[in-house]
Amino acid sequence: MLNKLAVACTFVAFAVLIFPLIQGQEGEPAVVIPEDCMKCLCRASSFCNLTAPCTTGSQYLCGPFLIGVNYWADAGQPTLLPDDDPNATGAFEACAQDKACAERTVRMYMNEYAQDCNEDAVTDCEDFARIHVLGKSDSCFAKMEGLPFYTEFRKCRDSPVVV
């Protein structure tokens, strides 16, 4: 009986403590971003416009999440297809303009840089929104009130049905 208990405890310890660490090391996201949060990030970025061209303003941003090339690079340069060359011309645009690849980019970026930006002792969608727009550094602590992104993000988060 004692051996069965020891085996069960070992399994639980592995499942709870070790498996998440292995997942994070293998490139799988250790930070979980709920689907409703991803939808609000997309909606606040571009109203989730899947056909929007890359912007040519002060920043070069592409796709439904309005991802910049540095953000994409910091996320590990994910590509549309597993064997694609991230250094090939157009690799960034192809990924950023594809919703699945763009979502993967956001998840990889957050996996690398998630932090409690609003200092409420929880790393959640509010923090992901701050990091997505304000960046990975201490700038995520800056005020976002009044930014069009944040206004739309809050509307999305506060609505009973997330679109």
mmCIF file with all atom_site columns, N, CA, C and O in Angstrom, residues 31 45 90 100 160:
data_model
loop_
_atom_site.group_PDB
_atom_site.id
_atom_site.type_symbol
_atom_site.label_atom_id
_atom_site.label_alt_id
_atom_site.label_comp_id
_atom_site.label_asym_id
_atom_site.label_entity_id
_atom_site.label_seq_id
_atom_site.pdbx_PDB_ins_code
_atom_site.Cartn_x
_atom_site.Cartn_y
_atom_site.Cartn_z
_atom_site.occupancy
_atom_site.B_iso_or_equiv
_atom_site.pdbx_formal_charge
_atom_site.auth_seq_id
_atom_site.auth_comp_id
_atom_site.auth_asym_id
_atom_site.auth_atom_id
_atom_site.pdbx_PDB_model_num
ATOM 1  N N  . VAL A 1 31  ? 2.975   29.923 -20.533 1.00 0.00 ? 31  VAL A N  1
ATOM 2  C CA . VAL A 1 31  ? 1.984   30.928 -20.172 1.00 0.00 ? 31  VAL A CA 1
ATOM 3  C C  . VAL A 1 31  ? 0.725   30.628 -20.976 1.00 0.00 ? 31  VAL A C  1
ATOM 4  O O  . VAL A 1 31  ? 0.779   30.513 -22.196 1.00 0.00 ? 31  VAL A O  1
ATOM 5  N N  . SER A 1 45  ? -6.539  45.376 -31.581 1.00 0.00 ? 45  SER A N  1
ATOM 6  C CA . SER A 1 45  ? -5.435  45.718 -32.492 1.00 0.00 ? 45  SER A CA 1
ATOM 7  C C  . SER A 1 45  ? -5.947  46.223 -33.831 1.00 0.00 ? 45  SER A C  1
ATOM 8  O O  . SER A 1 45  ? -5.491  47.248 -34.334 1.00 0.00 ? 45  SER A O  1
ATOM 9  N N  . GLY A 1 90  ? 9.896   38.286 -46.832 1.00 0.00 ? 90  GLY A N  1
ATOM 10 C CA . GLY A 1 90  ? 8.457   38.099 -46.700 1.00 0.00 ? 90  GLY A CA 1
ATOM 11 C C  . GLY A 1 90  ? 8.038   37.125 -45.603 1.00 0.00 ? 90  GLY A C  1
ATOM 12 O O  . GLY A 1 90  ? 6.848   36.936 -45.368 1.00 0.00 ? 90  GLY A O  1
ATOM 13 N N  . ALA A 1 100 ? -3.381  32.248 -37.623 1.00 0.00 ? 100 ALA A N  1
ATOM 14 C CA . ALA A 1 100 ? -2.825  31.188 -36.761 1.00 0.00 ? 100 ALA A CA 1
ATOM 15 C C  . ALA A 1 100 ? -1.362  31.467 -36.423 1.00 0.00 ? 100 ALA A C  1
ATOM 16 O O  . ALA A 1 100 ? -0.942  31.316 -35.270 1.00 0.00 ? 100 ALA A O  1
ATOM 17 N N  . PRO A 1 160 ? -20.388 41.031 -22.320 1.00 0.00 ? 160 PRO A N  1
ATOM 18 C CA . PRO A 1 160 ? -20.764 39.674 -21.915 1.00 0.00 ? 160 PRO A CA 1
ATOM 19 C C  . PRO A 1 160 ? -20.435 38.620 -22.978 1.00 0.00 ? 160 PRO A C  1
ATOM 20 O O  . PRO A 1 160 ? -20.158 37.480 -22.644 1.00 0.00 ? 160 PRO A O  1
#
